[in-house]
CSV table of C-alpha atoms in Angstrom, one decimal:
chain,number,residue,atom,x,y,z
A,1,MET,CA,1.9,-59.3,34.7
A,2,ALA,CA,-0.2,-57.3,37.7
A,3,GLN,CA,1.8,-55.8,40.1
A,4,TYR,CA,1.9,-57.1,43.8
A,5,SER,CA,-0.3,-54.6,46.0
A,6,LEU,CA,-0.8,-53.5,49.2
A,7,ARG,CA,-4.3,-55.1,48.9
A,8,ASP,CA,-2.7,-58.6,47.8
A,9,LEU,CA,-0.8,-58.6,51.1
A,10,HIS,CA,-3.7,-58.1,53.0
A,11,ASP,CA,-5.5,-60.9,51.4
A,12,ASP,CA,-2.4,-62.5,52.2
A,13,ALA,CA,-2.2,-61.8,55.6
A,14,ASP,CA,-3.1,-65.0,57.2
A,15,ARG,CA,-1.1,-67.1,55.5
A,16,LEU,CA,2.3,-65.0,55.7
A,17,GLY,CA,1.2,-64.4,59.5
A,18,LEU,CA,0.4,-61.0,59.4
A,19,ARG,CA,-1.8,-58.5,61.4
A,20,LEU,CA,-3.0,-55.0,60.0
A,21,VAL,CA,-2.6,-52.4,63.1
A,22,ALA,CA,-2.9,-49.2,61.5
A,23,GLY,CA,-2.7,-47.6,58.5
A,24,PRO,CA,-5.3,-47.9,55.0
A,25,VAL,CA,-4.7,-50.7,52.9
A,26,ASP,CA,-5.5,-50.1,49.3
A,27,ASP,CA,-4.5,-51.3,45.6
A,28,ARG,CA,-0.7,-48.8,45.6
A,29,ALA,CA,2.1,-51.5,44.3
A,30,ILE,CA,4.7,-52.9,46.1
A,31,ALA,CA,7.9,-52.2,44.5
A,32,ARG,CA,10.2,-54.3,46.7
A,33,VAL,CA,10.7,-55.6,50.0
A,34,ASP,CA,13.7,-54.9,52.5
A,35,LEU,CA,15.2,-54.8,56.0
A,36,ALA,CA,15.9,-52.0,57.9
A,37,ALA,CA,16.5,-50.2,61.3
A,38,VAL,CA,13.5,-48.3,63.0
A,39,ASP,CA,15.8,-45.1,63.0
A,40,ARG,CA,17.2,-45.5,59.4
A,41,LEU,CA,13.5,-45.1,57.1
A,42,ASP,CA,14.8,-42.2,56.1
A,43,ALA,CA,17.4,-43.9,53.4
A,44,VAL,CA,14.8,-46.6,52.2
A,45,ALA,CA,13.8,-46.0,48.8
A,46,ALA,CA,10.0,-45.2,47.9
A,47,GLY,CA,7.4,-47.5,47.2
A,48,THR,CA,9.4,-50.4,49.6
A,49,LEU,CA,8.0,-52.3,52.3
A,50,ALA,CA,10.2,-51.9,55.5
A,51,ILE,CA,10.3,-55.0,57.3
A,52,ILE,CA,11.5,-53.9,61.1
A,53,PRO,CA,13.8,-56.9,62.9
A,54,GLY,CA,13.5,-57.5,66.5
A,55,GLU,CA,11.2,-58.7,68.7
A,56,GLU,CA,11.0,-56.2,70.7
A,57,GLN,CA,8.8,-53.4,70.3
A,58,PRO,CA,10.6,-49.9,69.9
A,59,PRO,CA,9.9,-47.1,72.0
A,60,PRO,CA,6.8,-45.0,71.0
A,61,PHE,CA,8.7,-41.8,70.0
A,62,ARG,CA,10.8,-44.1,67.6
A,63,ILE,CA,7.6,-45.4,66.1
A,64,ASP,CA,6.2,-41.8,65.7
A,65,VAL,CA,9.4,-40.7,64.1
A,66,ALA,CA,9.4,-43.8,61.6
A,67,LEU,CA,6.1,-43.5,60.4
A,68,ARG,CA,6.9,-39.5,60.0
A,69,GLN,CA,10.1,-40.8,57.6
A,70,ALA,CA,7.9,-43.4,55.7
A,71,SER,CA,5.1,-40.8,54.8
A,72,ALA,CA,7.7,-38.8,53.5
A,73,ARG,CA,9.6,-41.2,51.5
A,74,GLY,CA,6.5,-42.6,50.1
A,75,LEU,CA,6.9,-46.2,51.6
A,76,ALA,CA,4.8,-49.0,50.5
A,77,GLY,CA,4.2,-49.8,54.3
A,78,ILE,CA,5.9,-51.1,57.9
A,79,VAL,CA,6.0,-54.6,59.0
A,80,PHE,CA,7.5,-54.9,63.0
A,81,ILE,CA,8.6,-58.5,63.4
A,82,ALA,CA,7.5,-57.7,67.3
A,83,SER,CA,4.0,-57.7,68.4
A,84,LEU,CA,2.7,-54.0,69.0
A,85,ALA,CA,0.3,-52.4,71.0
A,86,LEU,CA,0.5,-48.6,69.2
A,87,ALA,CA,0.2,-45.2,71.0
A,88,GLU,CA,-3.1,-43.4,69.9
A,89,THR,CA,-0.5,-41.0,68.1
A,90,ALA,CA,1.1,-43.4,65.9
A,91,THR,CA,-2.5,-44.8,64.9
A,92,VAL,CA,-3.3,-41.2,63.9
A,93,LEU,CA,0.1,-40.9,61.8
A,94,ALA,CA,-0.3,-43.9,60.1
A,95,ASP,CA,-3.7,-43.3,58.9
A,96,ARG,CA,-3.0,-39.4,57.9
A,97,GLY,CA,0.7,-40.2,56.2
A,98,GLY,CA,-1.2,-43.4,54.5
A,99,VAL,CA,1.2,-45.9,56.0
A,100,PRO,CA,-0.2,-49.4,56.7
A,101,VAL,CA,1.5,-51.1,60.0
A,102,PHE,CA,1.7,-54.6,60.1
A,103,SER,CA,2.6,-56.9,62.7
A,104,ALA,CA,4.6,-60.4,62.2
A,105,SER,CA,4.4,-63.8,64.1
A,106,GLY,CA,5.8,-67.2,63.2
A,107,LEU,CA,8.9,-65.8,61.0
A,108,GLY,CA,11.9,-64.2,61.1
A,109,ALA,CA,12.5,-61.0,59.1
A,110,ALA,CA,14.6,-62.4,56.7
A,111,ASP,CA,12.2,-65.8,55.8
A,112,LEU,CA,9.2,-63.2,55.6
A,113,ALA,CA,10.8,-60.7,53.6
A,114,LYS,CA,12.3,-63.7,50.9
A,115,ILE,CA,8.7,-64.7,51.0
A,116,ILE,CA,6.9,-61.2,49.8
A,117,ASP,CA,9.9,-61.0,47.8
A,118,ARG,CA,9.0,-64.0,45.8
A,119,ALA,CA,5.6,-62.9,45.6
A,120,ILE,CA,6.3,-59.4,44.3
A,121,SER,CA,8.7,-60.8,41.5
A,122,GLY,CA,7.3,-64.1,41.3
A,123,GLY,CA,3.9,-63.7,39.6
A,124,ALA,CA,2.9,-67.1,38.2
A,125,SER,CA,5.6,-68.9,39.8
A,126,GLU,CA,5.1,-67.9,43.4
A,127,ALA,CA,1.6,-69.2,42.8
A,128,MET,CA,2.9,-72.5,41.5
A,129,MET,CA,5.3,-73.1,44.3
A,130,ARG,CA,2.8,-72.0,46.8
A,131,GLY,CA,-0.1,-74.5,44.9
A,132,ALA,CA,2.2,-77.0,45.1
A,133,GLN,CA,3.0,-76.5,48.6
A,134,ALA,CA,-0.4,-76.8,49.4
A,135,VAL,CA,-0.9,-80.1,47.4
A,136,THR,CA,2.1,-81.3,49.5
A,137,ALA,CA,0.7,-80.3,52.8
A,138,ALA,CA,-2.3,-81.7,51.9
A,139,THR,CA,-0.8,-85.4,50.5
A,140,ALA,CA,1.0,-85.3,54.1
A,141,ALA,CA,-2.1,-85.1,55.9
A,142,ALA,CA,-4.2,-87.5,54.0
A,143,SER,CA,-1.3,-90.0,54.6
A,144,GLN,CA,-1.9,-90.2,58.2
A,145,THR,CA,-3.8,-93.3,59.4
A,146,ASP,CA,-6.2,-91.0,61.4
A,147,SER,CA,-6.5,-88.6,58.3
A,148,THR,CA,-10.3,-86.8,57.9
A,149,THR,CA,-11.6,-84.6,55.0
A,150,GLU,CA,-11.3,-81.4,57.9
A,151,SER,CA,-7.6,-82.7,58.7
A,152,ILE,CA,-6.8,-82.3,55.0
A,153,LEU,CA,-8.5,-79.1,54.0
A,154,ALA,CA,-7.1,-77.4,57.0
A,155,ALA,CA,-3.5,-78.6,56.0
A,156,ALA,CA,-4.0,-77.2,52.4
A,157,GLY,CA,-6.0,-74.3,53.4
A,158,GLY,CA,-3.1,-73.5,56.1
A,159,VAL,CA,-0.7,-73.1,53.0
A,160,LEU,CA,-3.1,-71.1,50.7
A,161,GLY,CA,-4.0,-68.9,53.6
A,162,THR,CA,-7.7,-69.7,53.1
A,163,GLU,CA,-10.7,-71.4,54.8
A,164,LEU,CA,-11.5,-74.7,52.5
A,165,SER,CA,-14.5,-76.3,52.8
A,166,LEU,CA,-16.6,-79.6,50.7
A,167,GLU,CA,-19.7,-78.3,50.2
A,168,SER,CA,-22.4,-81.1,49.3
A,169,ASP,CA,-23.9,-81.4,45.8
A,170,PRO,CA,-25.1,-84.4,44.1
A,171,ALA,CA,-25.7,-82.9,40.9
A,172,VAL,CA,-21.5,-82.3,40.7
A,173,SER,CA,-20.7,-83.2,37.1
A,174,TRP,CA,-17.2,-85.6,37.0
A,175,THR,CA,-15.8,-83.1,34.2
A,176,ASP,CA,-15.7,-80.5,36.8
A,177,THR,CA,-12.5,-79.4,38.5
A,178,ASP,CA,-13.6,-79.0,42.0
A,179,ALA,CA,-15.8,-82.0,42.3
A,180,VAL,CA,-15.5,-84.8,44.7
A,181,PHE,CA,-16.2,-88.2,44.0
A,182,ILE,CA,-16.6,-91.4,45.9
A,183,GLY,CA,-16.1,-93.9,43.2
A,184,GLU,CA,-19.1,-92.7,40.5
A,185,VAL,CA,-20.9,-91.0,43.5
A,186,PRO,CA,-20.7,-87.7,43.4
A,187,ILE,CA,-20.1,-85.9,46.8
A,188,GLY,CA,-19.8,-82.6,46.5
A,189,ARG,CA,-17.5,-79.3,45.6
A,190,LEU,CA,-14.1,-78.2,46.9
A,191,VAL,CA,-14.6,-74.3,47.5
A,192,ALA,CA,-12.2,-71.5,49.2
A,193,ARG,CA,-13.4,-69.2,50.9
A,194,SER,CA,-11.3,-66.4,49.0
A,195,THR,CA,-9.4,-67.3,45.6
A,196,ASP,CA,-6.1,-66.4,44.1
A,197,ALA,CA,-3.5,-68.0,41.5
A,198,ALA,CA,-2.1,-70.8,44.1
A,199,THR,CA,-5.9,-71.6,45.0
A,200,GLU,CA,-7.1,-72.1,41.4
A,201,VAL,CA,-3.6,-73.7,40.6
A,202,SER,CA,-3.9,-76.2,43.7
A,203,LEU,CA,-8.0,-76.8,44.1
A,204,PRO,CA,-8.1,-79.6,41.5
A,205,VAL,CA,-5.6,-81.4,42.4
A,206,ILE,CA,-6.7,-81.3,46.5
A,207,ALA,CA,-9.8,-82.3,45.0
A,208,SER,CA,-8.7,-85.5,43.5
A,209,LEU,CA,-6.7,-86.2,46.3
A,210,LEU,CA,-10.1,-86.0,48.8
A,211,SER,CA,-11.6,-88.1,46.1
A,212,ARG,CA,-9.5,-90.9,46.7
A,213,VAL,CA,-9.0,-90.7,49.8
A,214,ALA,CA,-12.8,-90.7,50.3
A,215,GLN,CA,-12.7,-94.0,48.3
A,216,ARG,CA,-10.2,-95.6,50.2
A,217,GLN,CA,-12.4,-94.7,53.4
A,218,SER,CA,-15.5,-96.1,52.0
A,219,ARG,CA,-13.6,-99.1,51.0
A,220,ASP,CA,-12.1,-99.9,54.5
A,221,ARG,CA,-15.5,-99.1,56.2
A,222,TYR,CA,-17.9,-101.2,54.5
A,223,ALA,CA,-15.3,-103.9,52.9
A,224,PRO,CA,-16.7,-106.1,55.5
A,225,THR,CA,-20.6,-105.5,55.1
A,226,GLN,CA,-19.8,-105.9,51.1
A,227,SER,CA,-18.7,-109.2,51.7
A,228,ARG,CA,-21.5,-110.1,53.8
A,229,ALA,CA,-23.7,-109.0,51.1
A,230,ASP,CA,-22.0,-110.9,48.6
A,231,LEU,CA,-22.6,-114.2,50.3
A,232,LEU,CA,-25.9,-113.3,51.1
A,233,VAL,CA,-26.8,-112.9,47.3
A,234,GLU,CA,-25.2,-116.5,46.6
A,235,LEU,CA,-27.4,-117.9,49.0
A,236,VAL,CA,-30.5,-116.4,47.8
A,237,LEU,CA,-29.7,-117.9,44.8
A,238,ALA,CA,-28.1,-121.1,45.4
A,239,ASP,CA,-29.8,-124.5,45.4
A,240,SER,CA,-31.9,-124.8,48.9
A,241,THR,CA,-29.8,-128.1,49.3
A,242,ARG,CA,-26.7,-125.6,49.5
A,243,ALA,CA,-28.2,-123.5,51.9
A,244,GLU,CA,-26.9,-124.7,55.4
A,245,GLY,CA,-22.9,-124.9,53.8
A,246,PHE,CA,-23.1,-120.9,54.0
A,247,VAL,CA,-23.3,-120.5,57.8
A,248,GLY,CA,-19.7,-121.6,58.6
A,249,ARG,CA,-18.2,-119.1,55.8
A,250,ALA,CA,-20.4,-116.9,57.2
A,251,ALA,CA,-19.6,-117.0,60.5
A,252,ARG,CA,-16.1,-116.4,59.7
A,253,LEU,CA,-17.5,-113.0,57.8
A,254,GLY,CA,-19.1,-112.2,61.1
A,255,LEU,CA,-22.6,-113.1,59.8
A,256,PRO,CA,-24.8,-115.2,62.5
A,257,LEU,CA,-27.0,-116.6,59.9
A,258,PRO,CA,-28.9,-118.7,62.8
A,259,GLN,CA,-30.7,-115.2,64.1
A,260,SER,CA,-33.8,-114.4,62.3
A,261,HIS,CA,-33.7,-112.0,59.0
A,262,VAL,CA,-36.3,-109.8,57.4
A,263,VAL,CA,-35.4,-108.8,53.3
A,264,ALA,CA,-36.8,-105.8,51.5
A,265,TRP,CA,-37.1,-106.0,47.9
A,266,LEU,CA,-36.6,-102.5,45.8
A,267,ALA,CA,-37.4,-103.4,42.3
A,268,PRO,CA,-37.5,-100.3,39.3
A,269,THR,CA,-39.8,-100.1,36.9
A,270,ARG,CA,-40.2,-97.5,34.0
A,271,PRO,CA,-44.2,-97.9,33.3
A,272,SER,CA,-43.6,-96.5,30.0
A,273,ASP,CA,-41.1,-99.1,28.7
A,274,PRO,CA,-41.0,-101.9,31.3
A,275,GLU,CA,-38.2,-103.5,30.1
A,276,ALA,CA,-35.6,-100.5,30.0
A,277,ARG,CA,-32.8,-101.1,32.7
A,278,ALA,CA,-32.6,-98.4,35.4
A,279,PRO,CA,-30.1,-95.4,34.9
A,280,ARG,CA,-26.5,-96.6,35.8
A,281,SER,CA,-25.5,-94.0,37.8
A,282,VAL,CA,-28.3,-95.1,40.8
A,283,GLN,CA,-26.7,-98.0,41.7
A,284,PRO,CA,-23.4,-96.9,43.0
A,285,ALA,CA,-25.3,-93.8,44.7
A,286,LEU,CA,-27.8,-95.8,46.5
A,287,GLU,CA,-25.5,-98.3,47.8
A,288,LEU,CA,-23.4,-95.6,49.4
A,289,PHE,CA,-26.8,-93.8,50.8
A,290,THR,CA,-28.1,-97.3,51.8
A,291,LEU,CA,-24.5,-98.0,53.6
A,292,GLN,CA,-24.2,-94.4,55.5
A,293,LEU,CA,-27.6,-94.6,56.3
A,294,VAL,CA,-28.0,-97.9,58.1
A,295,GLU,CA,-24.3,-97.6,59.7
A,296,ALA,CA,-25.1,-96.2,63.1
A,297,ARG,CA,-28.2,-98.6,63.7
A,298,GLU,CA,-28.3,-101.2,66.1
A,299,GLU,CA,-29.4,-104.0,64.0
A,300,MET,CA,-27.3,-105.9,60.9
A,301,TRP,CA,-27.6,-104.7,57.7
A,302,HIS,CA,-26.5,-105.4,54.2
A,303,ALA,CA,-27.4,-104.4,51.1
A,304,ALA,CA,-26.8,-106.0,47.6
A,305,PHE,CA,-27.8,-105.5,44.3
A,306,LEU,CA,-29.5,-108.5,41.8
A,307,GLN,CA,-29.1,-106.5,38.7
A,308,ASP,CA,-30.9,-103.7,38.8
A,309,ASP,CA,-33.1,-104.9,42.0
A,310,LEU,CA,-31.9,-103.9,45.6
A,311,MET,CA,-32.2,-106.6,48.2
A,312,LEU,CA,-32.1,-105.0,52.1
A,313,VAL,CA,-31.3,-107.9,54.4
A,314,CYS,CA,-31.7,-106.9,58.3
A,315,THR,CA,-30.4,-109.3,60.9
A,316,GLU,CA,-31.5,-109.4,64.5
A,317,GLU,CA,-31.9,-111.7,67.9
A,318,HIS,CA,-34.6,-114.2,67.5
A,319,GLY,CA,-37.7,-112.7,69.0
A,320,ALA,CA,-36.7,-109.4,68.8
A,321,GLY,CA,-40.2,-107.1,68.2
A,322,ASP,CA,-41.1,-105.1,65.2
A,323,HIS,CA,-38.5,-106.4,63.1
A,324,GLN,CA,-40.5,-106.2,60.3
A,325,ARG,CA,-41.6,-102.5,61.0
A,326,ARG,CA,-38.1,-101.3,61.2
A,327,VAL,CA,-36.8,-102.9,57.8
A,328,ARG,CA,-40.0,-101.3,56.1
A,329,GLU,CA,-39.0,-97.7,57.5
A,330,VAL,CA,-35.9,-97.8,56.9
A,331,ALA,CA,-36.5,-99.5,53.4
A,332,MET,CA,-38.9,-96.7,52.8
A,333,LEU,CA,-36.3,-93.9,53.1
A,334,ILE,CA,-34.2,-96.0,50.2
A,335,GLN,CA,-37.2,-96.2,48.2
A,336,ARG,CA,-37.6,-92.4,48.2
A,337,GLN,CA,-33.5,-92.0,47.5
A,338,ALA,CA,-34.4,-94.1,44.4
A,339,GLN,CA,-36.8,-92.2,43.0
A,340,GLU,CA,-35.3,-88.9,43.8
A,341,LEU,CA,-31.6,-90.6,41.9
A,342,ALA,CA,-33.6,-92.3,38.9
A,343,GLY,CA,-35.5,-89.2,38.0
A,344,GLY,CA,-39.6,-89.0,37.3
A,345,ASP,CA,-39.8,-91.5,34.8
A,346,TRP,CA,-39.3,-94.2,37.2
A,347,THR,CA,-41.1,-96.0,39.9
A,348,TYR,CA,-39.3,-98.2,42.5
A,349,THR,CA,-42.0,-100.9,43.9
A,350,LEU,CA,-40.8,-102.0,47.9
A,351,GLY,CA,-41.7,-105.5,48.7
A,352,LEU,CA,-41.0,-106.9,52.6
A,353,GLY,CA,-40.7,-110.7,53.8
A,354,THR,CA,-41.2,-111.7,57.0
A,355,PRO,CA,-39.1,-112.3,59.9
A,356,GLN,CA,-37.6,-115.9,59.2
A,357,LEU,CA,-34.8,-118.1,61.2
A,358,GLY,CA,-31.5,-119.4,59.5
A,359,ALA,CA,-30.0,-119.7,56.1
A,360,LEU,CA,-33.0,-120.9,54.8
A,361,GLY,CA,-35.1,-118.2,56.4
A,362,VAL,CA,-32.9,-115.9,54.4
A,363,ARG,CA,-34.1,-117.4,51.3
A,364,HIS,CA,-37.6,-117.7,52.3
A,365,SER,CA,-37.8,-114.2,53.4
A,366,ALA,CA,-36.4,-113.0,50.4
A,367,ALA,CA,-38.6,-114.9,48.1
A,368,GLU,CA,-41.5,-113.4,50.0
A,369,ALA,CA,-40.0,-109.6,49.2
A,370,ARG,CA,-39.3,-110.3,45.6
A,371,ILE,CA,-42.8,-112.2,44.6
A,372,ALA,CA,-44.6,-108.9,46.8
A,373,ALA,CA,-42.6,-106.8,44.5
A,374,GLU,CA,-43.1,-108.8,41.4
A,375,SER,CA,-46.8,-109.3,42.1
A,376,ALA,CA,-47.6,-105.7,42.7
A,377,ILE,CA,-45.6,-104.6,39.1
A,378,ALA,CA,-47.5,-107.0,37.3
A,379,ALA,CA,-50.6,-105.9,38.5
A,380,GLY,CA,-50.0,-102.1,37.8
A,381,ARG,CA,-49.3,-101.1,41.2
A,382,PHE,CA,-46.2,-99.4,41.2
A,383,GLY,CA,-44.2,-97.6,43.5
A,384,GLY,CA,-46.0,-99.1,46.9
A,385,VAL,CA,-45.1,-100.8,49.9
A,386,GLU,CA,-46.2,-104.4,49.4
A,387,LEU,CA,-46.3,-107.6,51.6
A,388,THR,CA,-46.8,-111.2,50.3
A,389,ASP,CA,-49.8,-113.6,51.9
A,390,VAL,CA,-47.5,-116.5,52.8
A,391,THR,CA,-50.2,-119.1,54.2
A,392,GLY,CA,-51.0,-122.3,53.1
A,393,LEU,CA,-50.1,-123.7,49.7
A,394,ARG,CA,-48.3,-120.1,48.7
A,395,ARG,CA,-45.8,-120.5,51.3
A,396,VAL,CA,-45.0,-124.1,49.6
A,397,LEU,CA,-44.9,-122.5,46.5
A,398,LEU,CA,-42.7,-119.8,47.7
A,399,ASP,CA,-40.2,-122.4,48.8
A,400,VAL,CA,-40.2,-123.9,45.3
A,401,TYR,CA,-39.8,-120.3,43.9
A,402,ALA,CA,-37.0,-119.4,45.9
A,403,SER,CA,-34.6,-122.1,44.3
A,404,PRO,CA,-33.6,-121.0,41.2
A,405,ILE,CA,-32.8,-124.6,39.7
A,406,SER,CA,-36.4,-125.7,40.8
A,407,ARG,CA,-37.9,-122.5,38.9
A,408,GLU,CA,-35.9,-122.8,35.8
A,409,LEU,CA,-37.1,-126.9,35.9
A,410,LEU,CA,-40.7,-126.2,36.2
A,411,HIS,CA,-40.2,-123.1,33.9
A,412,ASP,CA,-38.8,-125.3,31.2
A,413,VAL,CA,-42.1,-127.7,31.4
A,414,LEU,CA,-44.1,-124.4,29.8
A,415,ARG,CA,-41.2,-123.1,27.9
A,416,PRO,CA,-42.8,-123.7,24.5
A,417,LEU,CA,-45.7,-121.9,25.2
A,418,ASP,CA,-43.5,-118.9,25.3
A,419,GLU,CA,-43.6,-119.2,21.2
A,420,LEU,CA,-47.1,-117.2,21.4
A,421,GLY,CA,-46.0,-114.0,22.9
A,422,PRO,CA,-46.0,-113.1,26.8
A,423,GLU,CA,-50.1,-112.3,26.6
A,424,ARG,CA,-51.3,-115.1,25.0
A,425,ALA,CA,-48.7,-117.7,26.5
A,426,LEU,CA,-49.7,-116.0,30.2
A,427,THR,CA,-53.5,-116.6,29.2
A,428,SER,CA,-52.5,-120.3,27.9
A,429,VAL,CA,-51.0,-121.0,31.6
A,430,ARG,CA,-54.3,-119.6,33.2
A,431,THR,CA,-56.3,-121.6,30.7
A,432,LEU,CA,-54.4,-124.8,31.6
A,433,LEU,CA,-54.3,-124.6,35.5
A,434,VAL,CA,-57.9,-123.7,35.6
A,435,TYR,CA,-58.7,-126.9,33.3
A,436,LEU,CA,-56.2,-129.0,35.8
A,437,ALA,CA,-58.0,-128.0,38.9
A,438,HIS,CA,-61.5,-128.7,37.5
A,439,GLU,CA,-60.4,-132.4,37.1
A,440,GLY,CA,-60.0,-131.9,33.1
A,441,SER,CA,-64.5,-130.7,33.0
A,442,LEU,CA,-64.1,-128.4,29.9
A,443,VAL,CA,-67.7,-127.2,31.5
A,444,GLY,CA,-66.1,-126.2,34.9
A,445,ALA,CA,-63.3,-124.7,33.4
A,446,GLY,CA,-65.3,-122.7,30.7
A,447,ARG,CA,-67.7,-121.3,33.6
A,448,GLU,CA,-64.6,-120.0,35.2
A,449,LEU,CA,-63.1,-118.5,32.3
A,450,MET,CA,-66.1,-117.3,30.8
A,451,LEU,CA,-65.4,-119.2,27.8
A,452,HIS,CA,-67.8,-121.5,25.9
A,453,PRO,CA,-66.9,-125.4,26.9
A,454,ASN,CA,-65.7,-125.4,22.8
A,455,GLY,CA,-63.2,-122.8,23.2
A,456,VAL,CA,-61.6,-124.3,26.4
A,457,ALA,CA,-61.4,-127.2,24.3
A,458,TYR,CA,-59.6,-125.3,21.4
A,459,ARG,CA,-57.5,-123.6,23.5
A,460,LEU,CA,-56.2,-127.0,25.1
A,461,ARG,CA,-55.2,-128.5,22.1
A,462,ARG,CA,-52.9,-125.8,21.2
A,463,ILE,CA,-51.8,-126.0,24.3
A,464,ARG,CA,-51.2,-129.9,24.1
A,465,GLU,CA,-49.7,-129.2,20.7
A,466,LEU,CA,-46.9,-127.1,21.9
A,467,LEU,CA,-45.9,-128.5,25.2
A,468,GLY,CA,-46.1,-132.5,24.0
A,469,ILE,CA,-47.2,-134.0,27.2
A,470,ASP,CA,-49.7,-136.4,28.3
A,471,LEU,CA,-52.3,-135.1,30.6
A,472,SER,CA,-53.7,-138.2,31.3
A,473,ASP,CA,-50.7,-139.2,33.5
A,474,PRO,CA,-50.7,-138.1,36.6
A,475,ASP,CA,-47.0,-137.6,37.3
A,476,ALA,CA,-47.1,-135.2,34.2
A,477,ARG,CA,-50.3,-133.5,35.3
A,478,PHE,CA,-49.0,-132.7,38.9
A,479,ALA,CA,-45.8,-131.5,37.2
A,480,VAL,CA,-47.6,-129.2,34.6
A,481,GLU,CA,-49.9,-127.9,37.8
A,482,LEU,CA,-46.7,-127.0,39.5
A,483,ALA,CA,-45.2,-125.2,36.9
A,484,CYS,CA,-48.3,-123.4,36.3
A,485,ARG,CA,-48.8,-122.4,39.8
A,486,VAL,CA,-45.1,-121.3,40.0
A,487,ARG,CA,-45.5,-119.5,36.8
A,488,LEU,CA,-48.2,-117.3,38.1
A,489,LEU,CA,-46.9,-116.7,41.2
A,490,GLY,CA,-44.0,-114.7,39.7
A,491,SER,CA,-46.4,-112.6,37.1
A,492,SER,CA,-49.5,-112.2,39.3
């Protein structure tokens, strides 16, 4: 086991409350530590670190004599418990005689001697003890109601005698012993300015403690926001007839649903594999980034995931100017972060809704944003920012599309066409819609589809067989046309 040296003592000086006043510091071993009177150093064994008790500084001539005796006896060094202001002669004697002189503060002579003695004789056991003390200090600091990362690091660093800091590193692995996480989201690394055995022992435990504290603080800070976000997801997915029933629940959670809302919809796509799911690590990291990004803003923001898609809702008072512009600015920052988190194989397409009032307004704006993103992706416009044309008939269709129940019912009408495969099913839906729009005219439909009327007739025969619907019935014809328009709305 390596012996405890003067250099080790100097490295521990901050922790021990020592200050080097004069003399050299090198790798000479400290054999033992002992208390001694300033005028009795001639009786102290070689290699000893002598601690001189007393709160008053000895007279200068006593110090000069003590330094000569320490040099002659080959002492490791002298520690004065009193605060020192050495004369020039004493400084010269310490340097020439190779006697390091320290002054101590904050501890009594006997306590200091015990601590240094443990360091000299204990080795690994002393490091374990000091490491345990650092963990205990960090845990006590973390238990305070006003605890912060800085206060925890200061408490542990004070025991270890070195400065601890948390360095940002989003690429840190959960297997690294110095890693700090919030849940599954990497935050950074716990770093010590200088390391020793005690630091190496305690840092992994302190890093784990910081992770738990950070997760608890994040949960406490964002829990109300996340509860409101869950309600917004439920509102968007519920049938439109239930929308107003959410107002009371929202008010109890502090969400003013009657105000104005704008929704942004962020949808990931891997162009090489459109059916792939986004990397699992993206969602928690992106959620934390979003919550931290909007925390200090004046508007009310909520972020929620629907599978891999992120729905961002911004709520303001009715009539607030540039509402959509502010949402766009924030959402584009989130879009950029998502792209960095997912990597180059992925694109994130952003759809923006328009400002809408009330519970139904959230649904309308969400439908607009979602359709804008999905339409752009279907058209091959990956990674951009898209707005939805929400005028005329499209607005009515968006209302229908916003209702999961209505959308599913209309999807059931055309579901048999899915047996043909995605591309042929989409072609059949377009053919059917054009045919109905031309009031059953094969010639008119063929002209728009650039097909011979016989080709249109052939397609329709196959479509009628699969659907089993009488297109001469006005109600059936209306249902089929509405189903076709809603189906194309989500894929155009």
